[in-house]
Coordinates of C-alpha atoms in Angstrom, one line a residue:
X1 CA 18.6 -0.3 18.6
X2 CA 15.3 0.7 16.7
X3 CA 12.3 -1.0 17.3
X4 CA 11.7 -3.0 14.5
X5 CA 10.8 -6.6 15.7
X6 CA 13.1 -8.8 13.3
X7 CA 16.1 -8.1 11.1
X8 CA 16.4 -9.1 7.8
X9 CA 19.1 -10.4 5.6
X10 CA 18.7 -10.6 1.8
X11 CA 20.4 -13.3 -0.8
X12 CA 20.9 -10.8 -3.7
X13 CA 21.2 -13.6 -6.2
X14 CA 17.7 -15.6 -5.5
X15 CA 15.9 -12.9 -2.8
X16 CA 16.5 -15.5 0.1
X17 CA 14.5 -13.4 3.3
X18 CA 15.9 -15.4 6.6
X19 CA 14.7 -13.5 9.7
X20 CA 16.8 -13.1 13.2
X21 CA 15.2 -13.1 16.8
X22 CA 15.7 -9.4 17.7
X23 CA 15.1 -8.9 21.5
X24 CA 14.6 -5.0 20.8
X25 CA 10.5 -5.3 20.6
X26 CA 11.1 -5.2 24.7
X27 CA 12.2 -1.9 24.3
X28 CA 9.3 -0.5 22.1
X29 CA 7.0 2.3 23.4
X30 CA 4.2 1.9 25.0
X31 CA 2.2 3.1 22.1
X32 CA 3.5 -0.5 20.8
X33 CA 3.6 -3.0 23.7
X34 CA 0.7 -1.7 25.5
X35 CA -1.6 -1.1 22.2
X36 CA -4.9 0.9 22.8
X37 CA -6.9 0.6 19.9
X38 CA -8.1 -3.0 21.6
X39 CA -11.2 -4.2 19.3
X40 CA -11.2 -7.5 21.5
X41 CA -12.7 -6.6 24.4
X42 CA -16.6 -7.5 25.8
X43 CA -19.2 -4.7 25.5
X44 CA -18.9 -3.9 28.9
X45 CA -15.1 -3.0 28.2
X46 CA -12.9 -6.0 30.5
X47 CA -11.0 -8.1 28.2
X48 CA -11.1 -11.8 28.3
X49 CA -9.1 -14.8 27.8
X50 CA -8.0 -15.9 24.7
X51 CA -10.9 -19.0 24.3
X52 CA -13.3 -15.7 25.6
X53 CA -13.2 -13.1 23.0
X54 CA -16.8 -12.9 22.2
X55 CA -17.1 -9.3 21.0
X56 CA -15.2 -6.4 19.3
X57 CA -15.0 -2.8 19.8
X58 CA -17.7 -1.5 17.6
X59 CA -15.9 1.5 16.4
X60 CA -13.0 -1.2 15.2
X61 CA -14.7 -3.5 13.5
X62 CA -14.2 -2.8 9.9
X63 CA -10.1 -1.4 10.0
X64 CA -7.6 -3.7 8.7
X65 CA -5.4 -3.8 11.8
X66 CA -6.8 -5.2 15.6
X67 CA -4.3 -6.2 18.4
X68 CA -5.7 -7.0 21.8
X69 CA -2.7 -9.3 23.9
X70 CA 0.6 -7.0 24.7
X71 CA 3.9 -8.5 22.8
X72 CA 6.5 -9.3 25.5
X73 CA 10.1 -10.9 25.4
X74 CA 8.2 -14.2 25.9
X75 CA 6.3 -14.2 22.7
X76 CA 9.5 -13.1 21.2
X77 CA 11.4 -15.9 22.4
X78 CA 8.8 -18.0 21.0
X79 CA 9.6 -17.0 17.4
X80 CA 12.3 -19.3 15.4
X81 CA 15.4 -18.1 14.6
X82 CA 16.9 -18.2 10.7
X83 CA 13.2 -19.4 9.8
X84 CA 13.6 -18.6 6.1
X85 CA 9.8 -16.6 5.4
X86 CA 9.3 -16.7 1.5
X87 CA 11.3 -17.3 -1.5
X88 CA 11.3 -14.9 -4.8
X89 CA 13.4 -15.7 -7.9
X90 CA 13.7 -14.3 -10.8
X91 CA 14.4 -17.7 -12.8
X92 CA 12.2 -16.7 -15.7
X93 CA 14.1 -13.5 -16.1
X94 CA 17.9 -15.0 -16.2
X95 CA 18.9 -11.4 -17.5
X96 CA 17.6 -9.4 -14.8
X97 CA 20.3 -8.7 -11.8
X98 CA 19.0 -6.5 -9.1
X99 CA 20.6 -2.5 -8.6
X100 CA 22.5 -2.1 -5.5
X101 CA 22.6 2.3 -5.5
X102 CA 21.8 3.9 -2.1
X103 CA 22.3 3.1 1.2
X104 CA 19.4 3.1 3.8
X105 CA 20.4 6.8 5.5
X106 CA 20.5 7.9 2.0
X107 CA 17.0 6.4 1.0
X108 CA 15.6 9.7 -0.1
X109 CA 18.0 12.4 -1.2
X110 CA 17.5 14.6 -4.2
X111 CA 15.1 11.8 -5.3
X112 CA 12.6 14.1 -6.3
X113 CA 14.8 17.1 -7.4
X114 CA 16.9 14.7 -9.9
X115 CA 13.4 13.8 -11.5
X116 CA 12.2 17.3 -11.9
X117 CA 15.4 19.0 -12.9
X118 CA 15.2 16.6 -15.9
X119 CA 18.7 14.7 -15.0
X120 CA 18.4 11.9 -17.1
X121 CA 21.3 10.4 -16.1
X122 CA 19.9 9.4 -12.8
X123 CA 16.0 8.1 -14.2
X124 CA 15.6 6.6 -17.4
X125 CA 13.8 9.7 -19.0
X126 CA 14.2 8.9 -22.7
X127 CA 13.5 12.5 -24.5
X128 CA 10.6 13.5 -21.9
X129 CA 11.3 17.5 -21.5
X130 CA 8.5 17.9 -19.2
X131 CA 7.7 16.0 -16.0
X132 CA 5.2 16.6 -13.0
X133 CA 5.4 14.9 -9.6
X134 CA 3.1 15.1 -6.6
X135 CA 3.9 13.2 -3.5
X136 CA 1.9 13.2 -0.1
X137 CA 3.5 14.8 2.9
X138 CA 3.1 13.8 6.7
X139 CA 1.0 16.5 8.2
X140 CA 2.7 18.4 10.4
X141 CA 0.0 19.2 13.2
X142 CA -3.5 17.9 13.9
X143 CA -5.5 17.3 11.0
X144 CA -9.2 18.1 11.1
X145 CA -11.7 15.2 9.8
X146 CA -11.6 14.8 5.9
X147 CA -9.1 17.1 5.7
X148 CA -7.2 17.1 2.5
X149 CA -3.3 15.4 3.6
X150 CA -0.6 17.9 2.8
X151 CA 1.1 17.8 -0.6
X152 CA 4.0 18.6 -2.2
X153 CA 3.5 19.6 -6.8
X154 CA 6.9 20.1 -8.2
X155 CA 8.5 19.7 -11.8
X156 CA 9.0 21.7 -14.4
X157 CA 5.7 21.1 -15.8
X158 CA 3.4 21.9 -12.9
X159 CA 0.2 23.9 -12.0
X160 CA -2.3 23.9 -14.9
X161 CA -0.2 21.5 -17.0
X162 CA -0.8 19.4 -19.9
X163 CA 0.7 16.4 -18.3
X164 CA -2.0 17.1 -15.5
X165 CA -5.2 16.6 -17.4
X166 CA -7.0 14.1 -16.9
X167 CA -5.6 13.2 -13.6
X168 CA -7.7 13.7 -10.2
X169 CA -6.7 12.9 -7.1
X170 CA -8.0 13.1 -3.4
X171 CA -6.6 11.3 0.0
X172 CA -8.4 12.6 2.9
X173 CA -8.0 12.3 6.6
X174 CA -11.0 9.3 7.8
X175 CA -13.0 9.9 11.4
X176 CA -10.2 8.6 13.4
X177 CA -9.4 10.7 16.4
X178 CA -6.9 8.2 17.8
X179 CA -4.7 8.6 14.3
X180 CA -3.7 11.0 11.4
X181 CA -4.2 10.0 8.2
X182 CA -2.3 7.2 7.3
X183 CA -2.8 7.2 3.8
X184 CA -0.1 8.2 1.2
X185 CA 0.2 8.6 -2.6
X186 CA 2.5 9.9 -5.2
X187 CA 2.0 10.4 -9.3
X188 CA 4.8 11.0 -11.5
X189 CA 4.2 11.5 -14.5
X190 CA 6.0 12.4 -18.3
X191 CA 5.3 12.5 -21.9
X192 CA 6.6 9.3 -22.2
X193 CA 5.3 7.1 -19.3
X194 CA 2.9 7.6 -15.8
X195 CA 3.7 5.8 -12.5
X196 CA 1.2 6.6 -9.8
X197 CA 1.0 4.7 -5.8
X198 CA -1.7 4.5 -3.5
X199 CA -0.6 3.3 0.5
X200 CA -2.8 2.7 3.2
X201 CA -1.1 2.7 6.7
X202 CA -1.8 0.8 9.6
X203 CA -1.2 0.4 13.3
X204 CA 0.6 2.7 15.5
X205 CA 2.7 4.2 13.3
X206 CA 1.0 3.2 10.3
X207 CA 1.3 6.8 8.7
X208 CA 5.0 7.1 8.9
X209 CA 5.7 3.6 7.2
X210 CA 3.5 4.3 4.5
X211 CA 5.0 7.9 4.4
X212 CA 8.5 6.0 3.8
X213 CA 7.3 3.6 1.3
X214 CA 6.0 6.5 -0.5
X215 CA 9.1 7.9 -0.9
X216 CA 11.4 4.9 -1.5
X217 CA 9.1 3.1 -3.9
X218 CA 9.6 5.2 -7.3
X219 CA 13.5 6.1 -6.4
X220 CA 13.9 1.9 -6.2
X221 CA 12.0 1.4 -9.7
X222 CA 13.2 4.9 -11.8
X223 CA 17.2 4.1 -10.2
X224 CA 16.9 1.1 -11.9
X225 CA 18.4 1.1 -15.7
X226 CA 16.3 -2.1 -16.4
X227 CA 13.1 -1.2 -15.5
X228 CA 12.1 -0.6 -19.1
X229 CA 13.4 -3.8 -20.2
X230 CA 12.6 -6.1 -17.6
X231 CA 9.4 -3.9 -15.4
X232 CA 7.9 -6.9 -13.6
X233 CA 11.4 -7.9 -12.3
X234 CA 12.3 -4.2 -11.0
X235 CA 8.2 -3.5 -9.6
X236 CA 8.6 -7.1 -7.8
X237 CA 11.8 -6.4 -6.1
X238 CA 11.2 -2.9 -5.4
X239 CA 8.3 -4.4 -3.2
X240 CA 10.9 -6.8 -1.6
X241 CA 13.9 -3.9 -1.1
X242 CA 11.7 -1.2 0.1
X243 CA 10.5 -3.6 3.1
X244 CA 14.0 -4.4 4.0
X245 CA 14.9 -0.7 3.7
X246 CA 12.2 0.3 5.9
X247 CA 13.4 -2.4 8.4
X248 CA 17.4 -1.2 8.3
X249 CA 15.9 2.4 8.4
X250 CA 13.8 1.6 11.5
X251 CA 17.1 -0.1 13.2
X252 CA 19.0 3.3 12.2
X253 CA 17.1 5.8 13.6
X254 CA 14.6 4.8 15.7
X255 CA 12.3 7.4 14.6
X256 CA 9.3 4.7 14.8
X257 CA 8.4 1.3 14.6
X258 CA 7.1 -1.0 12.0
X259 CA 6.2 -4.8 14.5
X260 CA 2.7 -3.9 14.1
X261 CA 2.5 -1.3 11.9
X262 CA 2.7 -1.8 8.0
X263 CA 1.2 -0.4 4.6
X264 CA -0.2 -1.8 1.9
X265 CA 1.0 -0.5 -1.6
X266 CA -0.5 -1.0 -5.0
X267 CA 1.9 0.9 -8.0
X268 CA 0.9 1.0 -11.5
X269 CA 3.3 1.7 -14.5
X270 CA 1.3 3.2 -17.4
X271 CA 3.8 2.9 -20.9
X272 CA 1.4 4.7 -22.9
X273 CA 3.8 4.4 -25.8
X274 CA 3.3 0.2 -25.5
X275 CA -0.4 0.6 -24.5
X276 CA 0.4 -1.2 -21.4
X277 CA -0.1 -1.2 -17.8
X278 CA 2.1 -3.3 -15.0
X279 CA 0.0 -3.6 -11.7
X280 CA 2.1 -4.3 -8.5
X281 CA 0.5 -4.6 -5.2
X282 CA 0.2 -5.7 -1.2
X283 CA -2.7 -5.7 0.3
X284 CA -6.3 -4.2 -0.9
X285 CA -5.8 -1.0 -2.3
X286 CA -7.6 -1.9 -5.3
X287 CA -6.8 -0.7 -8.8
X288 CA -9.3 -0.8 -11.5
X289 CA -9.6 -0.2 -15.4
X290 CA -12.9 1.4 -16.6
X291 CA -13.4 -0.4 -20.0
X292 CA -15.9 0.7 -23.0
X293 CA -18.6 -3.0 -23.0
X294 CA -19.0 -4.7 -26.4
X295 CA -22.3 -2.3 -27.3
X296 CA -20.1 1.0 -26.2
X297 CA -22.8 2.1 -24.2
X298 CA -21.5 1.4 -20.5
X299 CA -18.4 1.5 -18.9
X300 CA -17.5 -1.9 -17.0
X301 CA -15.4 -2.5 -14.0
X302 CA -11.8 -4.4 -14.8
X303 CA -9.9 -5.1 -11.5
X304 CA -6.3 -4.9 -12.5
X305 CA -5.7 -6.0 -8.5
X306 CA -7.3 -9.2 -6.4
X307 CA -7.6 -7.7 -2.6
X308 CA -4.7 -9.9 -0.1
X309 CA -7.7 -11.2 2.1
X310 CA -6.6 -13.8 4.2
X311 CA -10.1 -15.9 3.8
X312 CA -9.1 -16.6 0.0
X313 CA -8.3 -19.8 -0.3
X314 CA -4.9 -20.0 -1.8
X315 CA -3.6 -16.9 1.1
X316 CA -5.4 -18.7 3.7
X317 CA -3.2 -21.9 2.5
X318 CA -0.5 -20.5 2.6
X319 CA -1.2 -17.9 5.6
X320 CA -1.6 -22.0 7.8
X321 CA 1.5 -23.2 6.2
X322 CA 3.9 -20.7 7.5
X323 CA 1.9 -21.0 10.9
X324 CA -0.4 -18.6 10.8
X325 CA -4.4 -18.5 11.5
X326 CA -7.4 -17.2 9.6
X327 CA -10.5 -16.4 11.6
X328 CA -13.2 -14.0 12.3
X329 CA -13.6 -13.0 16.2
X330 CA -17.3 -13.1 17.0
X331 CA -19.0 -9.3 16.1
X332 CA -15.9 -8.5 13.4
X333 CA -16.5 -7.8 10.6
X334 CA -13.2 -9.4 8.2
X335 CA -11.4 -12.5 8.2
X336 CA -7.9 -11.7 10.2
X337 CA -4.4 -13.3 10.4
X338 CA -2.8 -14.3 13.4
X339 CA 0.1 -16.0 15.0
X340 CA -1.0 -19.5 16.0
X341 CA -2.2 -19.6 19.9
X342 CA -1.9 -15.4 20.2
X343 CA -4.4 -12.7 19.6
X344 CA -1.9 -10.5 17.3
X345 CA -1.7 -9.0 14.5
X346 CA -4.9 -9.2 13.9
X347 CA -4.5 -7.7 10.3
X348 CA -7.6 -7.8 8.0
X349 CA -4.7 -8.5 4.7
X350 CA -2.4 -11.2 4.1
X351 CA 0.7 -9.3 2.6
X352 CA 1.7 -5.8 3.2
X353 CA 5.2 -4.1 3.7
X354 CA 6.5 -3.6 7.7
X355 CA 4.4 -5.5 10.2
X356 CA 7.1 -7.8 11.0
X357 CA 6.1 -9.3 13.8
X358 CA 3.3 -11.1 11.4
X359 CA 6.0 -13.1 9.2
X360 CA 5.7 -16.2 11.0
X361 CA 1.9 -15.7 10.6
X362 CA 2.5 -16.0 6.6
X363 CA 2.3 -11.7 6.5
X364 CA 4.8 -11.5 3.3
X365 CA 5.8 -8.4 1.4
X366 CA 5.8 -9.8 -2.1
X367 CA 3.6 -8.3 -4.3
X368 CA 1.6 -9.9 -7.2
X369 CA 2.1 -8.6 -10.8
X370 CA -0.3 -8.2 -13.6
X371 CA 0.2 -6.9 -17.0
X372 CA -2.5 -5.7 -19.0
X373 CA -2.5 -4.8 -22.9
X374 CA -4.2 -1.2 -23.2
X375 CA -6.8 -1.0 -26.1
X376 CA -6.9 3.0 -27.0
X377 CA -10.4 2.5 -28.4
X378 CA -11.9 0.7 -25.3
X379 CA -10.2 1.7 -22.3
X380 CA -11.3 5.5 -20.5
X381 CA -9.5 5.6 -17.3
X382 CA -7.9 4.0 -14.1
X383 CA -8.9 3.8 -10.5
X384 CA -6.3 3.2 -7.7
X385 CA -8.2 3.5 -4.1
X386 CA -7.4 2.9 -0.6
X387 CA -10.1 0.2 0.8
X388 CA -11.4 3.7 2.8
X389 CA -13.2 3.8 -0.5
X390 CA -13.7 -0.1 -1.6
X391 CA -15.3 -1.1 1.9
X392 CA -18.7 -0.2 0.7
X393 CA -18.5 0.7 -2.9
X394 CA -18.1 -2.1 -5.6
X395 CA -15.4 -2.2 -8.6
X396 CA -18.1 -1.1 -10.8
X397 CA -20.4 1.7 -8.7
X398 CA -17.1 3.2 -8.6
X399 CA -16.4 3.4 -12.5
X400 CA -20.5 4.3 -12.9
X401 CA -19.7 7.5 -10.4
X402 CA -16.3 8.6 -12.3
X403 CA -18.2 8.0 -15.8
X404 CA -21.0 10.5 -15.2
X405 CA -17.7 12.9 -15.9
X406 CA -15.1 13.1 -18.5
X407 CA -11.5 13.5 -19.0
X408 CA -11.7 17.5 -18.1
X409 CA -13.4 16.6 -15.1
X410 CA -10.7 14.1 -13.8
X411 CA -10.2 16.3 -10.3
X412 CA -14.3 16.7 -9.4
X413 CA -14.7 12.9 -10.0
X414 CA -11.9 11.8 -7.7
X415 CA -13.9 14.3 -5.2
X416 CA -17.1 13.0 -5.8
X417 CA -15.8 9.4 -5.2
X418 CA -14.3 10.4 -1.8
X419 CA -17.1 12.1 -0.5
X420 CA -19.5 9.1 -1.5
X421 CA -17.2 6.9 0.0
X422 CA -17.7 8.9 3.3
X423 CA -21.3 9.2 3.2
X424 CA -21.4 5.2 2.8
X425 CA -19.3 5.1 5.7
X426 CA -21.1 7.3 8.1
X427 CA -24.7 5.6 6.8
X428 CA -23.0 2.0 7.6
X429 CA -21.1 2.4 10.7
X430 CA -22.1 6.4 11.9
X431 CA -19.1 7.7 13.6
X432 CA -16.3 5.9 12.3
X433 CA -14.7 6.6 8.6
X434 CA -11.4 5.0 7.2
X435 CA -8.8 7.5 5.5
X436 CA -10.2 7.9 2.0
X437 CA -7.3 8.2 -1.2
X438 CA -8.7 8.4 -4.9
X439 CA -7.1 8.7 -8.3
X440 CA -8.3 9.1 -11.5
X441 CA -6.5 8.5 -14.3
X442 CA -7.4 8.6 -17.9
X443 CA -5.4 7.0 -20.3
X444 CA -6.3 9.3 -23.1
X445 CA -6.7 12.6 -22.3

């Protein structure tokens, strides 16, 4: 067996999530069970009782993911079986019937190619003759600090491209030594329509789920005839399908775990044809619209996103309904969710795909949608950023830095984001960074 902590069943019809004890998190590897990066521990390094914890690891105290007791088969046995986690209908949309079209071991196959050889009988292309796609790779060797993650361009309309202007992008390994960078992105992109992903990873294998995600997410939405008819429907339950994938996927192989290690994911559909942008998201990889103010002198800050902080008051609600706890450990910086009594997971979100060991804490993969109306004559660009880059720069410093470019200088403004982002960190917290991913995307370029 893999070592994913539950299993999950799915009710096609309503998107009925039950979870099943799973005694496999006994088996897990140490990397797992006997987690090091331990922010709950005194300052002189001897960790306490649960009533105790009085101080954090320093070097921890800002990262969205903290877990200090190790999971054993008696906290398992502690979890309810068939406990149903969250409901997600699509009653409004009585039209809309979910695609059933790969199986797990054939998750991402020719995804990529069948984009950019323009088969259009597999994605919904319309007449779009040219099409770019860039997708984040996992690095295969030690990555220095800020080191840029590895990529993969393809399509027939690559390099120097028209579809490229206007678009920047950075994700960059943070000062982590114990971790690679666990960010991930993708952007594909035709005449006709743009959707672009930003994933920030966490836990112990953090870089691999959020690797995975990256790859299922846009084969989920383009496989899916209806997502130009019904969008919100096929974004929500991508969300919903890719999280069970990854959990069948995890049971197949056993190439890593996701108990304690999750993503978020924030993935926005730009139909430029409509003037329209759908924002899907878990967790707080924030996306925001620069838009021209009523004078058209500055450019303000629109969040098309609202962070998944557990300390807002409708998460935290529902975070103590399903059993869960919101609280801040004494020297921490963020609110965190936990299961009631332990001192796990410790995440510094309230939704996020994987990490499920935290359902009965209220953890949920269902993703909040937003649609916004585009107006040409107002609207300059997007921003979609891990929190590497939101933990110390606001909604609108970051539209004031991109601004001071223009559309031909998309690339150097998702680089002089980054590095700003890095300078704030190393000024705030000195030798500690979070992976940083930037993009820059102007709607009219």
């Amino acid at each position: 067996m893999g070592g994913c902590f539950s299993k999950k069943s799915i009710n096609k019809e309503n998107l009925v999530f039950s979870q099943e004890k799973n005694n496999c998190v006994s088996n897990l590897p140490n990397t797992v069970t006997n987690f090091s990066m331990n922010p709950y521990t005194n300052m002189e390094g001897g960790n306490k009782g649960f009533s105790n914890y009085s101080a954090v690891n320093y070097d921890r105290r800002r990262l969205s993911v903290s877990q200090s007791d190790p999971v054993n088969d008696s906290d398992i046995n502690d979890i309810p079986r068939g406990r149903a986690v969250f409901n997600a209908s699509y009653k409004d949309s009585p039209q809309f019937k979910p695609s059933e079209f790969m199986t797990p071991s054939g998750i991402h196959n020719g995804i990529l190619n069948d984009f950019n050889n323009q088969k259009a009988d597999s994605f919904e292309l319309g007449n779009s003759r040219r099409r770019l796609s860039v997708t984040g790779m996992l690095s295969q060797r030690a990555q220095e600090t800020f080191e840029s993650k590895a990529e993969e361009v393809i399509g027939n309309d690559s390099g120097n491209s028209e579809l490229q202007r206007g678009i920047g992008y950075v994700c960059r390994k943070g000062l982590k030594p114990e971790s690679p960078n666990q960010d991930d992105f993708f952007i594909l992109k035709t005449e006709n329509w743009g959707l672009f992903g930003v994933f920030d990873g966490h836990g112990p294998f953090g870089h691999d789920v959020s690797n995975f995600i990256q790859k299922d997410m846009p084969a989920l939405i383009l496989k899916d005839k209806q997502w130009k008819t019904h969008p919100q429907d096929v974004l929500h339950y991508a969300f919903i399908k890719a999280n069970q994938r990854l959990q069948e996927h995890v049971l197949e192989t056993n190439q890593f775990d996701c108990s304690l290690s999750g993503t978020t994911a924030t993935v926005i559909l730009h139909l430029p044809l409509e003037n329209r942008i759908i924002a899907a998201h878990v967790g707080d990889s924030r996306s925001v619209l620069a838009r021209w103010s009523r004078s058209g002198r500055v450019l303000e800050a629109v969040d098309l996103t609202n962070d998944h902080k557990p300390n807002s008051e409708s998460e935290k609600r529902r975070i103590i309904a399903a059993g869960g706890q919101v609280k801040r450990i004494e020297g921490d910086i963020p609110y965190r969710v936990f299961i009631k009594g332990k001192m796990y997971p410790g995440l510094a979100m309230s939704r996020a795909i994987g990490d499920t060991l935290g359902y009965q804490a209220g953890i949920i993969p269902e993703p909040d949608i937003n649609t916004f109306q585009i107006q040409p004559e107002k609207d300059a660009f997007i921003l979609i950023c891990s929190d590497g880059v939101w933990e110390f720069i606001s909604s609108q410093e970051a539209v004031d830095i991109v601004a001071e470019g223009g559309s031909s200088d998309a690339q150097l403004s998702a680089e002089k984001l980054a590095r700003e982002a890095w300078r704030r960190w190393i000024q705030e917290e000195g030798n500690v960074v979070d992976d940083i991913t930037v993009q820059v995307i102007y709607l009219q370029s």
